[in-house]
Coordinates of C-alpha atoms and ligand atoms in Angstrom, one line a residue:
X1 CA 182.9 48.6 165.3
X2 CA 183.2 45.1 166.3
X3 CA 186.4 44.4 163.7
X4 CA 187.9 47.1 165.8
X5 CA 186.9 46.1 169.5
X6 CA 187.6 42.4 168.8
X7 CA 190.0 42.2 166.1
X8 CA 192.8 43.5 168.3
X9 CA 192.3 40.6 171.1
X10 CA 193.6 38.3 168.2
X11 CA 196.7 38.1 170.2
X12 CA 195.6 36.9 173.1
X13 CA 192.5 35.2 172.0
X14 CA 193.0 33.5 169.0
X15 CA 189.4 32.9 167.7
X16 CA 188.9 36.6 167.5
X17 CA 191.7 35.9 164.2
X18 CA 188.3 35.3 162.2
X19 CA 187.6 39.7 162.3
X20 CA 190.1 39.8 160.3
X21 CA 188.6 38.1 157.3
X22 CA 186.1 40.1 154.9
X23 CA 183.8 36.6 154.1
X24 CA 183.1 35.7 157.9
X25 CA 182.2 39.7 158.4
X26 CA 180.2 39.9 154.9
X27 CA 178.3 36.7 156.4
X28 CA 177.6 37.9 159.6
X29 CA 176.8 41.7 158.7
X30 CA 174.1 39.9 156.4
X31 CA 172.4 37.9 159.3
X32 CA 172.6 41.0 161.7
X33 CA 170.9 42.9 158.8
X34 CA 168.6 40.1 158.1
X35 CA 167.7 39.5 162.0
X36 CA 167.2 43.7 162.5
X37 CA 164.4 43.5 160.0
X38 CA 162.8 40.3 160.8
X39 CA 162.8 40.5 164.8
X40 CA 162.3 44.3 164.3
X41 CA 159.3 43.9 161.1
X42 CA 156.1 43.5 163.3
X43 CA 156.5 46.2 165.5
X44 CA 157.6 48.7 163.0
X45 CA 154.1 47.6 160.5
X46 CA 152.0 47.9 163.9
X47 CA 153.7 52.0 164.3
X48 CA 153.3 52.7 160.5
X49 CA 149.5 51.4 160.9
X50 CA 149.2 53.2 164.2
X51 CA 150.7 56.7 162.3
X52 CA 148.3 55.7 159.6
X53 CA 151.2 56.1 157.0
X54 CA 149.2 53.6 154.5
X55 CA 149.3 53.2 150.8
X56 CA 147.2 55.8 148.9
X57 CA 146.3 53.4 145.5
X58 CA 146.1 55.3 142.1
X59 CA 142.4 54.8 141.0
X60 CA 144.0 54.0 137.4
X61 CA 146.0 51.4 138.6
X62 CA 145.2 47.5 137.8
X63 CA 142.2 46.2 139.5
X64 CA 144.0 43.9 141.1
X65 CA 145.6 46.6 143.3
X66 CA 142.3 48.4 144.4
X67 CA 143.1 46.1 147.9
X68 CA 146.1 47.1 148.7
X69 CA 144.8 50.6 149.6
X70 CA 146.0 51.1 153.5
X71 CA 148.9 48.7 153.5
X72 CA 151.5 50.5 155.7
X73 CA 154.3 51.9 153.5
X74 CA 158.1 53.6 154.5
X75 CA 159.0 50.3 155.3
X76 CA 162.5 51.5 153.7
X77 CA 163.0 53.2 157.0
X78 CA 163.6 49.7 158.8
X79 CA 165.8 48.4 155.8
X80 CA 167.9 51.4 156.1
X81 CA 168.6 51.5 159.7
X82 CA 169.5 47.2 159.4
X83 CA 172.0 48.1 156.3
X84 CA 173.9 50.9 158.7
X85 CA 173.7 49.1 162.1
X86 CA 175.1 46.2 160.0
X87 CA 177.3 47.9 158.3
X88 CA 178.9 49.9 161.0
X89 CA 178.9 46.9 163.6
X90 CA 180.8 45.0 160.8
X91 CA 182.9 46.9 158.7
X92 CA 186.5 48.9 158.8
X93 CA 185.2 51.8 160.1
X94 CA 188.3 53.6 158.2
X95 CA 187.4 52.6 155.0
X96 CA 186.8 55.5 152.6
X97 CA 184.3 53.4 150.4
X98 CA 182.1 52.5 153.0
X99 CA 181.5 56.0 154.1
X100 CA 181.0 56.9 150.2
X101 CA 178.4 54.2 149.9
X102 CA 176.8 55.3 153.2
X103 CA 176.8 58.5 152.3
X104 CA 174.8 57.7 148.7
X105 CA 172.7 55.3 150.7
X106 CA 171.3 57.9 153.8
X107 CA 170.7 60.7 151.5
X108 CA 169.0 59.1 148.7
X109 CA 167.0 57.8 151.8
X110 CA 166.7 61.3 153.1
X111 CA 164.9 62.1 149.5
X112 CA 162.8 59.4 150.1
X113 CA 161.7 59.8 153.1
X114 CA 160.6 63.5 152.2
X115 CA 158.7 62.4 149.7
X116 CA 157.3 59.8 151.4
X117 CA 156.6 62.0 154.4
X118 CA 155.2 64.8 152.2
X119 CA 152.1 62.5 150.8
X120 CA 151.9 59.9 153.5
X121 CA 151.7 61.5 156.5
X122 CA 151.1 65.6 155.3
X123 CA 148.8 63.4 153.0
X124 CA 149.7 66.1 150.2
X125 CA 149.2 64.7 147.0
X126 CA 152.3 65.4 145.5
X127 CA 155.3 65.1 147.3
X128 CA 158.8 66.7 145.6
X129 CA 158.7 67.5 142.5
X130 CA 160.3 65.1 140.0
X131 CA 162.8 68.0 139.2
X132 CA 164.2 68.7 142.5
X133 CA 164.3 65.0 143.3
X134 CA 166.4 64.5 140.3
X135 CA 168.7 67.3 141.6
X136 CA 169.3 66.4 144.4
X137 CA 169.9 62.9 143.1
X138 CA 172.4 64.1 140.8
X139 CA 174.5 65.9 143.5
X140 CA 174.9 63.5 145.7
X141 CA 175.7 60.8 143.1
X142 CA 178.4 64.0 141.7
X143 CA 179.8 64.1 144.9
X144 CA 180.3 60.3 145.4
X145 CA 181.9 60.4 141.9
X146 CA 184.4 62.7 142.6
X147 CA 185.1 61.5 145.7
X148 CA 186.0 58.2 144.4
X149 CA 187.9 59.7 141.5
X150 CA 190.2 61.3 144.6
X151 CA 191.1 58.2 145.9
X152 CA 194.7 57.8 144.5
X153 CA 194.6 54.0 144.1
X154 CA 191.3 54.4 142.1
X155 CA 191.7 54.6 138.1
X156 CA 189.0 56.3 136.0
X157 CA 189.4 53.3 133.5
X158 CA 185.5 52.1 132.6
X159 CA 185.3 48.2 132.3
X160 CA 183.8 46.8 129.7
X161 CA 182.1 43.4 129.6
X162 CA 183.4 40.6 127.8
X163 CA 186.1 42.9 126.6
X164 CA 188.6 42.8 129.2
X165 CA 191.1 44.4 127.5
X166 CA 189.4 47.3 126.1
X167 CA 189.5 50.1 129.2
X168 CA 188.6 53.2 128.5
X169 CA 190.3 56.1 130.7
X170 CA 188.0 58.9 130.5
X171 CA 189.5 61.2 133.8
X172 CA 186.8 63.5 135.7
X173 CA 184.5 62.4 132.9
X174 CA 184.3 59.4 134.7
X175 CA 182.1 61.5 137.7
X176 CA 179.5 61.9 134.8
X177 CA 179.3 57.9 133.8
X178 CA 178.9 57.9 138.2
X179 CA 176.5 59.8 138.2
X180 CA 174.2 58.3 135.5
X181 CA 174.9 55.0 136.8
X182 CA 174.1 56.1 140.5
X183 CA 170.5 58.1 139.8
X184 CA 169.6 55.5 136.6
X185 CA 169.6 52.9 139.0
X186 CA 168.0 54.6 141.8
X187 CA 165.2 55.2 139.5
X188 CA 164.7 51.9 137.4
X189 CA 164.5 50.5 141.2
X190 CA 161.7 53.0 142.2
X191 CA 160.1 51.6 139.0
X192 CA 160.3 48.2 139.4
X193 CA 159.1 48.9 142.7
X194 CA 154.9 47.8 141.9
X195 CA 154.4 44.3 142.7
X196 CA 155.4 42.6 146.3
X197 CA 158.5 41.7 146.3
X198 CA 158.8 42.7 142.7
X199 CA 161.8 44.8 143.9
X200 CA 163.8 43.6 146.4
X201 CA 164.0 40.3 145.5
X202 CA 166.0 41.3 142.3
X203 CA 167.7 43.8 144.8
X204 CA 169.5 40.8 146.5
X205 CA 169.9 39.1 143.5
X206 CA 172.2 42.0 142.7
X207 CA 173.9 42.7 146.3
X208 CA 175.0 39.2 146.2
X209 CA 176.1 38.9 142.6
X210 CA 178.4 42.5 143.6
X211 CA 179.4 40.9 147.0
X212 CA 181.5 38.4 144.7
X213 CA 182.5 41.1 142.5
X214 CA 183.8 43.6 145.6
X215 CA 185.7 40.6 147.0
X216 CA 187.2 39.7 144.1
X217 CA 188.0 43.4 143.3
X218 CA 189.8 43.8 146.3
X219 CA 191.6 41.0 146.2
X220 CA 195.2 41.7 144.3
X221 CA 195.3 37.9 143.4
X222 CA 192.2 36.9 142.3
X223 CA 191.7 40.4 140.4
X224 CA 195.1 40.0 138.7
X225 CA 193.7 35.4 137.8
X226 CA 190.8 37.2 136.6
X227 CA 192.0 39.8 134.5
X228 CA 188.9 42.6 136.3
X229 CA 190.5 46.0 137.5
X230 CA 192.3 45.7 141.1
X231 CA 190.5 48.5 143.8
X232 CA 192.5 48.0 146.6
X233 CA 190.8 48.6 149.9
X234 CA 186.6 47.8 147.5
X235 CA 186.5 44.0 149.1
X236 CA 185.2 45.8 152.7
X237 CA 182.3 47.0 150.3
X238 CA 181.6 43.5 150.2
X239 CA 180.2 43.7 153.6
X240 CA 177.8 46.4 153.2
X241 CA 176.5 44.1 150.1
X242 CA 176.2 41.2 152.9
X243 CA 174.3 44.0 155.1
X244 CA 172.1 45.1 152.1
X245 CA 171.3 41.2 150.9
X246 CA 170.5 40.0 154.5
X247 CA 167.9 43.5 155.1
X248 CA 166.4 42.6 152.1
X249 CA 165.7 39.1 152.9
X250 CA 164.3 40.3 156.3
X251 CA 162.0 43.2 154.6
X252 CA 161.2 40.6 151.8
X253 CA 159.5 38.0 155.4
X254 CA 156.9 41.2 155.2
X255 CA 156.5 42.4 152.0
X256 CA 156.3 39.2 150.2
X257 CA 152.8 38.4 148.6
X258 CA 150.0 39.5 150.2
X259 CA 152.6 42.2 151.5
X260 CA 152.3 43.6 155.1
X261 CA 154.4 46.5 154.0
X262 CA 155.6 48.4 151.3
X263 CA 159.3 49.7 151.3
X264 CA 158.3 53.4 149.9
X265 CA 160.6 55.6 148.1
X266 CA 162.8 56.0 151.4
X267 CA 163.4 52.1 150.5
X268 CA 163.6 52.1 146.6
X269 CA 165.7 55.2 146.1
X270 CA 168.3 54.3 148.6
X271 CA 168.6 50.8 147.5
X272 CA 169.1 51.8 143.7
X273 CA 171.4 54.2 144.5
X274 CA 173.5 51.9 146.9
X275 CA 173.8 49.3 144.1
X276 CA 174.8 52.0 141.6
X277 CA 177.7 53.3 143.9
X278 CA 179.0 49.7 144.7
X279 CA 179.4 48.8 140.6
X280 CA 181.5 52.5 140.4
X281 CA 183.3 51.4 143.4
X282 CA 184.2 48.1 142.2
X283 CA 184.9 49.2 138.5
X284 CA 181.9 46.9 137.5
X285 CA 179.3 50.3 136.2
X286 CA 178.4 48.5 132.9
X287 CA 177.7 45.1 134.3
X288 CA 175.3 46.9 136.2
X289 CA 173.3 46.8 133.2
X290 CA 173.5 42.9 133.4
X291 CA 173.2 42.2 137.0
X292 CA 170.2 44.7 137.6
X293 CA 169.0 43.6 134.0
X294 CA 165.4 43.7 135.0
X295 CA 165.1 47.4 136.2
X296 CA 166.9 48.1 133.1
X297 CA 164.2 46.6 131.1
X298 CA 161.7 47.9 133.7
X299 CA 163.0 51.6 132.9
X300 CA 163.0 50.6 129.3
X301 CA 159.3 49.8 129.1
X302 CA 158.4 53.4 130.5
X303 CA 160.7 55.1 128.6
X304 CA 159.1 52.8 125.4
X305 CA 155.5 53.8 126.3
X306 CA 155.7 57.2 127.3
X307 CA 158.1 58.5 124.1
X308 CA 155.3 56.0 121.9
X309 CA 152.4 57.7 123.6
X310 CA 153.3 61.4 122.9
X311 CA 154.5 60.4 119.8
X312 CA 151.1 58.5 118.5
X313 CA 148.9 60.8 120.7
X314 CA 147.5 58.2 123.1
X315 CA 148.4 54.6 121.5
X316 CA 150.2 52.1 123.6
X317 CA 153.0 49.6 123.4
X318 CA 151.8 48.0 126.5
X319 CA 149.0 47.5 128.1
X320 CA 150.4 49.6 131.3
X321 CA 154.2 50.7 132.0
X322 CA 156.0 49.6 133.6
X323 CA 155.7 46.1 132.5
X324 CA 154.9 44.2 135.3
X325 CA 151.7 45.9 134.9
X326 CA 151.5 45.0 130.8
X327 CA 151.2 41.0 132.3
X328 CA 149.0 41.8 135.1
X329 CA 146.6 43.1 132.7
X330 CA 147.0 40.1 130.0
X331 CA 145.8 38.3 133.3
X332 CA 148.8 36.9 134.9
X333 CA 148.2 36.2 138.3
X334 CA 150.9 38.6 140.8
X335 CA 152.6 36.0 142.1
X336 CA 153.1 34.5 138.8
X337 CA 154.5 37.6 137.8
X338 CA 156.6 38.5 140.6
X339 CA 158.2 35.0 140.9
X340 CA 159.2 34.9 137.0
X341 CA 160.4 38.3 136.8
X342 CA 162.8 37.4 140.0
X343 CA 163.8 33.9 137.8
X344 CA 164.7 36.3 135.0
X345 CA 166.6 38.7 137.4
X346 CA 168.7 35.2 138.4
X347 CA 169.8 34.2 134.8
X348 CA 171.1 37.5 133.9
X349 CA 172.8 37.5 137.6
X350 CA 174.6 34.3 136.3
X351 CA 175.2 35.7 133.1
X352 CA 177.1 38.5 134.7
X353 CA 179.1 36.2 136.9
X354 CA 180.1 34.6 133.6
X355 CA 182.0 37.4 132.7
X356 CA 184.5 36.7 135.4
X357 CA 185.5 33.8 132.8
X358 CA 184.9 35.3 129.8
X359 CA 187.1 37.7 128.1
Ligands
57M1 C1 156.5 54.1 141.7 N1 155.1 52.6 142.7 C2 153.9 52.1 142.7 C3 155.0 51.9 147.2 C4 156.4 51.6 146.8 C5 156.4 57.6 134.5 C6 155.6 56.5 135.2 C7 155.6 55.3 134.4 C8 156.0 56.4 136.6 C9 155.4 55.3 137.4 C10 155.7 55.5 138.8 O1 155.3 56.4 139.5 N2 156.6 54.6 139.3 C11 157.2 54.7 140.6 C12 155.8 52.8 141.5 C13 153.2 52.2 144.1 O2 154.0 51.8 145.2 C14 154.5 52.7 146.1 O3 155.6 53.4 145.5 C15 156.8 52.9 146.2 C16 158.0 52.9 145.3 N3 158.3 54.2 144.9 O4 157.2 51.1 147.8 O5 155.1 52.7 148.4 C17 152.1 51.1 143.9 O6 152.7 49.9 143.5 C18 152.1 48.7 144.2 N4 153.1 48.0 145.0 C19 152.8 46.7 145.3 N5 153.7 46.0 146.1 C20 154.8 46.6 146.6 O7 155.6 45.9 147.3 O8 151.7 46.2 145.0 C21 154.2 48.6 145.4 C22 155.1 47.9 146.2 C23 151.4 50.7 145.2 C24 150.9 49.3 145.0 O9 149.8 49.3 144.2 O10 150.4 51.6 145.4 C25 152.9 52.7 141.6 O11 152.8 51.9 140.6 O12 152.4 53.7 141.8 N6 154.0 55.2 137.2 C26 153.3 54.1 137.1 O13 153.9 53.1 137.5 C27 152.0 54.1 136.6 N7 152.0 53.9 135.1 C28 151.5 54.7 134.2 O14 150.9 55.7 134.5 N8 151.7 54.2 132.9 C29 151.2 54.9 131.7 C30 152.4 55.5 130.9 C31 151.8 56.2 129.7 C32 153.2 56.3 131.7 C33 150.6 53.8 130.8 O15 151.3 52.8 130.6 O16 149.5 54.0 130.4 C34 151.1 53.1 137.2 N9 151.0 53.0 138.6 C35 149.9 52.6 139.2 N10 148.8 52.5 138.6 N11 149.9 52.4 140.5 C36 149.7 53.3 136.6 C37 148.6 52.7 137.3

């Protein structure tokens, strides 16, 4: 909104020149995001405590978790409504990939939030079921995927790491790799999603390492120096991956350890989903794997122990899936836990931005 209010006084104000530019907007749709959550943080935790919407703690659970019944939870709500008031303040509002992103983003929070809503506040025990959450998951990652396969200057070509030069085209198959990028990733999120700040620290890790990415994407020079596939018009996603990095630094103020607030699945499903759609949009799906390396080996774990322990009839490969429970139980300490699995999210973050080099 402000890129069109402002941007066209360039003429006779010459400061207003800087609108123009997608790294000044990326940096200040971050702080807006970031100041949204952290001016906004306190009062929201003092509502969810006064609607009583507080964490109900599986009795199976670690020990260690036993205190955290009551802490107030849907905190995604506030990182939502920072990401599109950034987002909207700060983009091109005609941008086609914005409104693709935002539309992943509010209706995966829309799932969320039901579900949320459904145990929290109805305080049923089960909120969707896993089926119907997946469905509608999988539409709305279908329709994003088609509607980025419409875009005439978008190719269906799927890069592959390392190997710039091998680009398969698969056509409208390419909705179907969208669509298991878009819900894999909303899910391995919602996993990793146990610890404070196990989540959306690695969460920022990734919107900035695809904030590079979309910038470089969108620009026709450095895409062409760099060998990665040209998107023309992806570098204003770069924004909403300022917007998504600065809302989780400002949710991160809260729900760093002890946490004050827990994001919820109207936070984790969203925010997985968001990422997924910006490596489609900016031709980067498999990296993905890289950049959001820990909720892949997050997802991993579960899928390990659950397809072990039907298989065996009860044994384990961990101690508890997922496996930031499997070290909280050998007795690492949470922060201990949280703080190494976010050094391990780094160093496959620069491994991914290696790739730029590599070919
Ligand atoms: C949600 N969420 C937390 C909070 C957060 C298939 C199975 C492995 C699924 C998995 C599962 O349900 N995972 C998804 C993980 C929950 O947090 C809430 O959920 C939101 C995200 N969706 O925002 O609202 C608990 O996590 C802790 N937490 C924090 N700090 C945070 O900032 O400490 C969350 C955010 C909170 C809090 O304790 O209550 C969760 O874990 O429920 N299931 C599991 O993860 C369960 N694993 C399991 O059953 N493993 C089995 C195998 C055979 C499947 C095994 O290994 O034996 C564990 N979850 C819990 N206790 N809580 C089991 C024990």
């Amino acid at each position: 909104m402000l890129y069109h209010l402002l941007y066209p006084l360039h003429t006779s104000i010459s400061a207003f020149n800087v609108f123009r530019y997608i790294t000044f907007r990326a940096i200040y749709a971050s702080l807006t995001a970031f100041l949204i959550c952290f001016v906004m943080g306190p009062w929201f935790i003092r509502k969810l405590s006064a609607m009583q919407i507080g964490q109900y703690i599986r009795e199976d659970g670690p020990e260690a978790h036993h205190k955290k019944a009551g802490t107030p939870t849907m905190g995604g709500t506030l990182i939502i409504f920072a990401v599109t008031t950034a987002t909207l303040l700060w983009v091109n509002l005609t941008n086609i990939y914005i409104w693709i992103l935002l539309l992943v983003t509010l209706s995966y929070a829309g799932i969320g939030f039901t579900d949320d809503y459904l145990m929290q506040v109805k305080k049923r025990n089960k909120g969707l079921t896993v089926r119907g959450k997946l469905a509608l998951q999988v539409i709305f990652a279908a329709a994003a995927g088609a509607l980025v396969c419409m875009q005439p200057d978008f190719d269906t070509q799927v890069t592959i790491p390392f190997f710039k030069q091998i680009r398969p085209d698969l056509g409208w198959g390419y909705v179907i790799v969208a669509v298991l990028v878009i819900v894999g990733t909303s899910n391995a999120v919602n996993l990793t999603d146990g610890l404070d700040g196990l989540a959306i620290g690695p969460v920022i890790i990734a919107a900035v390492t695809y904030m590079v990415f979309a910038y470089v994407a969108g620009h026709v020079k450095f895409a062409s120096y760099l060998q990665i596939n040209y998107v023309a018009a992806s570098g204003e996603t770069a924004i909403f991956c300022g917007a998504l990095a600065g809302a989780g630094l400002g949710f991160l103020w809260f729900n760093a350890y002890p946490a004050q607030m827990f994001m919820g699945d109207v936070g984790s499903l969203p925010l997985g989903g968001a990422l997924g759609t910006i490596a489609v949009i900016t031709k980067q799906e498999i990296l993905l794997v890289i950049v959001g390396g820990l909720f892949v080996v997050e997802a991993l774990s579960v899928i390990l122990q659950v397809g072990f322990f039907k298989m065996t009839k009860g044994r384990r490969i961990f101690r508890m899936a997922p496996l930031h429970h499997h070290f909280e139980l050998k007795g690492w300490a949470e922060p201990k836990v949280i703080v190494r699995f976010w050094i391990i999210a780094i160093a496959m973050a620069l491994i991914a931005m290696s790739t730029l080099k590599l070919r």
